[in-house]
Short mmCIF file of C-alpha atoms in Angstrom, two decimals:
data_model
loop_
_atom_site.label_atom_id
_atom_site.label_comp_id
_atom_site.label_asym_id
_atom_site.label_seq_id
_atom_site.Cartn_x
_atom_site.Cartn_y
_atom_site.Cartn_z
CA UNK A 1 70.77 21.37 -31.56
CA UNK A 2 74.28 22.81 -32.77
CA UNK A 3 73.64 25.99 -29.98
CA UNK A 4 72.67 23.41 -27.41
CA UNK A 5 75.76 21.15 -28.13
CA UNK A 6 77.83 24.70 -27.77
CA UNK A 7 76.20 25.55 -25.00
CA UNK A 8 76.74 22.19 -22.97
CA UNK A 9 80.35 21.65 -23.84
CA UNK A 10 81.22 25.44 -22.41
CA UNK A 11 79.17 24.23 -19.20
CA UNK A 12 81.26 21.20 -19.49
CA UNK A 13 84.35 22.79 -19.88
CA UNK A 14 83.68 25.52 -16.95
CA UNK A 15 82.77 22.45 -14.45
CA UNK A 16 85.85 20.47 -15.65
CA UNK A 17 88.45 23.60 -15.46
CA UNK A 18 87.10 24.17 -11.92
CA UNK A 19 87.67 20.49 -10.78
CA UNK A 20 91.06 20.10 -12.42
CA UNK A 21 92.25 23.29 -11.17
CA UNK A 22 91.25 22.51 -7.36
CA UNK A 23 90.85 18.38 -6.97
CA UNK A 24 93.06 17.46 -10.07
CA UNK A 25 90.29 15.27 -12.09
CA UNK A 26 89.31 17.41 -15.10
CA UNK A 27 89.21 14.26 -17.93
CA UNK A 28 86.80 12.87 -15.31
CA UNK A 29 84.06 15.18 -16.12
CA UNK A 30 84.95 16.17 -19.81
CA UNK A 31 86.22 13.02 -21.38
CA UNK A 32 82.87 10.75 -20.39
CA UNK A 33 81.00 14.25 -21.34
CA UNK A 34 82.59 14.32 -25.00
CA UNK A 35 81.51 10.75 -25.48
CA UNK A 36 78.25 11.70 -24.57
CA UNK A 37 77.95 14.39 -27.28
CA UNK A 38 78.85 10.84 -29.85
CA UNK A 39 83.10 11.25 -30.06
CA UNK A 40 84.61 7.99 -30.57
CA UNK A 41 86.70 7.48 -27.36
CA UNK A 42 90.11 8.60 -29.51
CA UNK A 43 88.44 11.41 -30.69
CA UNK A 44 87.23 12.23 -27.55
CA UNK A 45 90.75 11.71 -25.95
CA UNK A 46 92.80 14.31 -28.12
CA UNK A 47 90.03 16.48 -28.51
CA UNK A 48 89.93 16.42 -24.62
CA UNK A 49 93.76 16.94 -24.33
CA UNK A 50 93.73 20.13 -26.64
CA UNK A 51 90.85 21.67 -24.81
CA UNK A 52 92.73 21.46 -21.61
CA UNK A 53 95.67 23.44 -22.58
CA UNK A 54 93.65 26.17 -21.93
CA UNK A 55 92.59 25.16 -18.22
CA UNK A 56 96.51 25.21 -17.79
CA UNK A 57 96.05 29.74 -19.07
CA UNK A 58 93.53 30.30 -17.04
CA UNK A 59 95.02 28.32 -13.62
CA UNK A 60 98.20 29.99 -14.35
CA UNK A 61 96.37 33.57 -14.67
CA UNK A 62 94.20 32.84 -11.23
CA UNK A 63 97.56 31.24 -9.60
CA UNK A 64 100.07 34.52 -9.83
CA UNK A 65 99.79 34.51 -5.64
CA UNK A 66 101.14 31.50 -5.75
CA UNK A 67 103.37 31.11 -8.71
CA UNK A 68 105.10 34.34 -7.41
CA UNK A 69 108.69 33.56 -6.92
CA UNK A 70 108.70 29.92 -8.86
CA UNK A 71 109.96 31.36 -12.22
CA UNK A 72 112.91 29.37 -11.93
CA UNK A 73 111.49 26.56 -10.61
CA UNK A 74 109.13 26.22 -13.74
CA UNK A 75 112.14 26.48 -16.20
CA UNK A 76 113.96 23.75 -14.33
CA UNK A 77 110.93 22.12 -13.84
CA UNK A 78 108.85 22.43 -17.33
CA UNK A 79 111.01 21.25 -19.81
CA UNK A 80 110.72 17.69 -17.71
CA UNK A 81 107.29 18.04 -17.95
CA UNK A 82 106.78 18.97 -21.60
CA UNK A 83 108.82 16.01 -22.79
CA UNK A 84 106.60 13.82 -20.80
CA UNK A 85 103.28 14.93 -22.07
CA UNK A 86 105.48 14.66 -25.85
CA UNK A 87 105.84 11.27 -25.42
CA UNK A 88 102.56 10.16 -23.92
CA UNK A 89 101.50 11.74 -26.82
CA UNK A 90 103.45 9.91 -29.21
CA UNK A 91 102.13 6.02 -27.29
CA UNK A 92 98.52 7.19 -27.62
CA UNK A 93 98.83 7.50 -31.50
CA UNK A 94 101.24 4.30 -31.72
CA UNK A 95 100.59 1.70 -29.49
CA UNK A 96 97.34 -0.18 -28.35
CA UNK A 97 95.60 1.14 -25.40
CA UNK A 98 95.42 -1.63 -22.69
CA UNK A 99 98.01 -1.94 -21.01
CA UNK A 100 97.83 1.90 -19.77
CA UNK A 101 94.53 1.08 -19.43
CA UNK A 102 95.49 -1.78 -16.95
CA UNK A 103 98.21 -0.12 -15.09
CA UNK A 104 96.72 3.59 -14.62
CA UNK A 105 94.50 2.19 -11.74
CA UNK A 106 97.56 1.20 -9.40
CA UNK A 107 99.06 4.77 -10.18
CA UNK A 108 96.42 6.69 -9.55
CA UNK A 109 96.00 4.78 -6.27
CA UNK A 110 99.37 5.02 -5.46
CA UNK A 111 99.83 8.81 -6.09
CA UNK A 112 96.83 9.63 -4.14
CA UNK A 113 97.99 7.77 -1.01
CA UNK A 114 100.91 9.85 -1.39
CA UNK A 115 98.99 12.85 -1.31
CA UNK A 116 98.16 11.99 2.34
CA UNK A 117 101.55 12.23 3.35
CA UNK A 118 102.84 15.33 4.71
CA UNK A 119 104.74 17.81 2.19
CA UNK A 120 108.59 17.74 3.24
CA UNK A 121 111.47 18.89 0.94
CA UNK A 122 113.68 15.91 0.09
CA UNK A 123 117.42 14.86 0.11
CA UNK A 124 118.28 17.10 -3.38
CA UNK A 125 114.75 18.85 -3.27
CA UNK A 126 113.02 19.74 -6.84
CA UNK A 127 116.79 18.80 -8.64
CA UNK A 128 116.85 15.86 -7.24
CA UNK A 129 117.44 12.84 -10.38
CA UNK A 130 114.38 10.78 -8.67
CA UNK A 131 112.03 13.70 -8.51
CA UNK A 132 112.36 14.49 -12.40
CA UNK A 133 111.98 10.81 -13.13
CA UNK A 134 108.93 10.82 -11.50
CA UNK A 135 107.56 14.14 -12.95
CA UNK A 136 108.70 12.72 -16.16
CA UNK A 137 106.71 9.36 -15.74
CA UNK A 138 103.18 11.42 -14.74
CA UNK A 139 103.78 13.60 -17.44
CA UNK A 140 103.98 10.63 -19.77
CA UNK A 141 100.22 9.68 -18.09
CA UNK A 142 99.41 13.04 -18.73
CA UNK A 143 99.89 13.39 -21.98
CA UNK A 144 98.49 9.66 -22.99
CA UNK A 145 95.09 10.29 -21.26
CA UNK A 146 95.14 12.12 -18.47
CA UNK A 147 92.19 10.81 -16.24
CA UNK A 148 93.68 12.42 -12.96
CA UNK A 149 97.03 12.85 -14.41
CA UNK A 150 96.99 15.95 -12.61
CA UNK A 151 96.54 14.58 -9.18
CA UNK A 152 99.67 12.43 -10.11
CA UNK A 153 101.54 15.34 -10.96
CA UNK A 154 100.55 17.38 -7.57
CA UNK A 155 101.29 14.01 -5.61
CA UNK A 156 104.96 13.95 -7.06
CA UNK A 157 105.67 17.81 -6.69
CA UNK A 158 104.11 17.00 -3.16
CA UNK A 159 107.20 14.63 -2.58
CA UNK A 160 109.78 16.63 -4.05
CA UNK A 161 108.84 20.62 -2.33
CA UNK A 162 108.01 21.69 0.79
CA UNK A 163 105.03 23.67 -0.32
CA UNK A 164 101.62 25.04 0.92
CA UNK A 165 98.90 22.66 -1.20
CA UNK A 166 97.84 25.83 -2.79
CA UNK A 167 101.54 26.84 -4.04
CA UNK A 168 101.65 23.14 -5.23
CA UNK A 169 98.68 23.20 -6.67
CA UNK A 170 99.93 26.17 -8.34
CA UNK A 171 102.63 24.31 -10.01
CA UNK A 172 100.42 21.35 -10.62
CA UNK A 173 98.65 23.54 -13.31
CA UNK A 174 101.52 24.81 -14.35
CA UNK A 175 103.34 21.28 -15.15
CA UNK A 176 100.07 19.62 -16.33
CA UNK A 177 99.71 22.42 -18.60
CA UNK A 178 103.01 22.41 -20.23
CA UNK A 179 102.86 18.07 -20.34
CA UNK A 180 99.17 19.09 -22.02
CA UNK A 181 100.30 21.91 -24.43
CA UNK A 182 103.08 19.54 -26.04
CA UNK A 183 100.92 16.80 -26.46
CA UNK A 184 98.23 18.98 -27.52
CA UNK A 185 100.09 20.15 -30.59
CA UNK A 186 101.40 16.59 -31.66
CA UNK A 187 97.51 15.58 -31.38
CA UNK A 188 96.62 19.07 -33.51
CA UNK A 189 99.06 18.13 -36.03
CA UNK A 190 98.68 14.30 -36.51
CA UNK A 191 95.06 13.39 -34.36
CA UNK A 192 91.93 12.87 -34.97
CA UNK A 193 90.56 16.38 -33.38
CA UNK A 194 86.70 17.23 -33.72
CA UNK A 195 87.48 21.66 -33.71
CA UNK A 196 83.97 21.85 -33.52
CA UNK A 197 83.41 20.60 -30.05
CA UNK A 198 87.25 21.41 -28.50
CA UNK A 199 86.97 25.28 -28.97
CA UNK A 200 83.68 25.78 -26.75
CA UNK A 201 84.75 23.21 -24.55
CA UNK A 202 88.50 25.27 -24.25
CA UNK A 203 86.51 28.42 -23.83
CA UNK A 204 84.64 26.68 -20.54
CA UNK A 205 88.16 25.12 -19.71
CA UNK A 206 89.65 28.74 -19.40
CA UNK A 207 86.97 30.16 -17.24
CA UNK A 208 86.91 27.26 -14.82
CA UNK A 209 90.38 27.23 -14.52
CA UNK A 210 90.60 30.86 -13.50
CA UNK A 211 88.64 30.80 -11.38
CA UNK A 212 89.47 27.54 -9.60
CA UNK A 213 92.39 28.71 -8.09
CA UNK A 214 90.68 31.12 -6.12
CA UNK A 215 88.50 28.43 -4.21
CA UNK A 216 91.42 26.34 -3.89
CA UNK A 217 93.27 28.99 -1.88
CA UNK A 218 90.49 29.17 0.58
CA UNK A 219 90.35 26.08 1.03
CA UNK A 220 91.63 25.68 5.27
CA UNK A 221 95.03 23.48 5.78
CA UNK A 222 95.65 20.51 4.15
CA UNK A 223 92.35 19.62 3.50
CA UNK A 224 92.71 20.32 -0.84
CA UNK A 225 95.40 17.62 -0.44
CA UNK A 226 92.74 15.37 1.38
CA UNK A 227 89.86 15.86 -0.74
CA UNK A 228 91.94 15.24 -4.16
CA UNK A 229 93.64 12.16 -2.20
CA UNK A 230 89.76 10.62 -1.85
CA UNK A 231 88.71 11.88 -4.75
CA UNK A 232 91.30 10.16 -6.93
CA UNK A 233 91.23 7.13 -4.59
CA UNK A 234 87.72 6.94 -6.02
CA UNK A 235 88.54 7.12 -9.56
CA UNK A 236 91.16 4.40 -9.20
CA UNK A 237 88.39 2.29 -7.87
CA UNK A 238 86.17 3.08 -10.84
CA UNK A 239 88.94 2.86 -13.51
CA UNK A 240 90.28 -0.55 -12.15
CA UNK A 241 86.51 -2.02 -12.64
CA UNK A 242 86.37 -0.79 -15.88
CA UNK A 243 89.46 -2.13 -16.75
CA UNK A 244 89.27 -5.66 -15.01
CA UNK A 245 86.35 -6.56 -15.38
CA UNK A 246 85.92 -6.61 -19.06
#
């Protein structure tokens, strides 16, 4: 039974690494898969957040194409990012759940309507005081729970750059990672992490999320920017049910 629960959570963890690092919606396949193996739901959470630093390694190792160039984007860009994911971090272990719960609907719905929207570099571009405050506020998301935090984060780096969607999805990984990493060690230090089922599940998160960048660079046009748009569209749907209707 251990080997099979080993076994399942590296599947897991490939399957999610590949999703997050194309359509954005990793804690959509691993988070409901962790409470399947019998994690309480904040167990599952951090344990799901710490796992996924390492989709963030192996997108950034199967993005260097993409990422070529952007070094000084990322160190303008990352420490916005990292602080978010710090203090999502710090709500999740201090402050009641619903009300993210509640409003993470609308702002999944909202960023992926965005995502339809073609890229165009704004007035002030990536240093722009807007475009950090929004990276900021995903990253916050991000680091809380996550459930297509990513797709916010590639909708608001959609706004701000003039990109291809593969060199933002690029970055995506790239910012997610660093909001996740941050978070990640606050939840390491002071969460309730099961080890047991995060380090097969980050093992399956690193091979998924090197190799998801290469299918996401095939992918013709616009259309990864349309696919996680309907995709996340979906989960909005499915998260505002859950939410409302209790």
């Amino acid at each position: 039974m251990i080997v099979g629960h080993i076994l399942g959570l590296l599947g897991v963890g490939v399957a999610a690494g590949l999703v997050s690092t194309v359509v954005s919606l990793a804690s959509i396949v691993s988070y409901p898969a962790l409470l399947a193996f019998g994690l309480p739901p904040l167990t599952a959470n951090v344990t799901n957040t710490v796992a996924l630093v390492f989709t963030g390694i192996g997108a950034a190792a199967g993005s260097r194409p993409e990422l070529a160039g952007e070094g000084g984007r990322v160190l303008k860009l990352g420490p916005v990012a990292a602080i978010g994911g710090a203090t999502g971090a710090l709500l999740l272990l201090v402050t009641p759940s619903r009300t993210f719960e509640l409003i993470a609907p609308w702002l999944i719905a909202m960023a992926s309507l965005l995502l339809v929207r073609p890229p165009s570099v704004r007035a002030g571009g990536e240093h722009g005081v807007l475009g950090r405050v929004l990276l900021f506020a995903v990253t916050i998301y991000t680091g809380y729970f996550g459930a297509a935090g990513g797709l916010m984060v590639f909708a608001v780096l959609a706004f701000m750059l003039g990109h291809s969607a593969a060199k933002l999805n690029a970055m995506k990984n790239v910012m997610s990672g660093l909001a996740n990493a941050v978070a990640a060690l606050g939840f390491a230090l002071f969460g309730p992490v099961d080890w047991g089922a995060a380090v097969p599940l980050a093992a399956g998160f690193l091979v998924g999320g090197w190799i998801g960048p290469t299918i996401a660079r095939r992918l013709p046009g616009d259309s990864l920017r349309y696919v996680a748009a309907a995709c996340g569209l979906a989960v909005a749907i499915k998260l505002g049910w859950d939410s409302y209707s209790r």
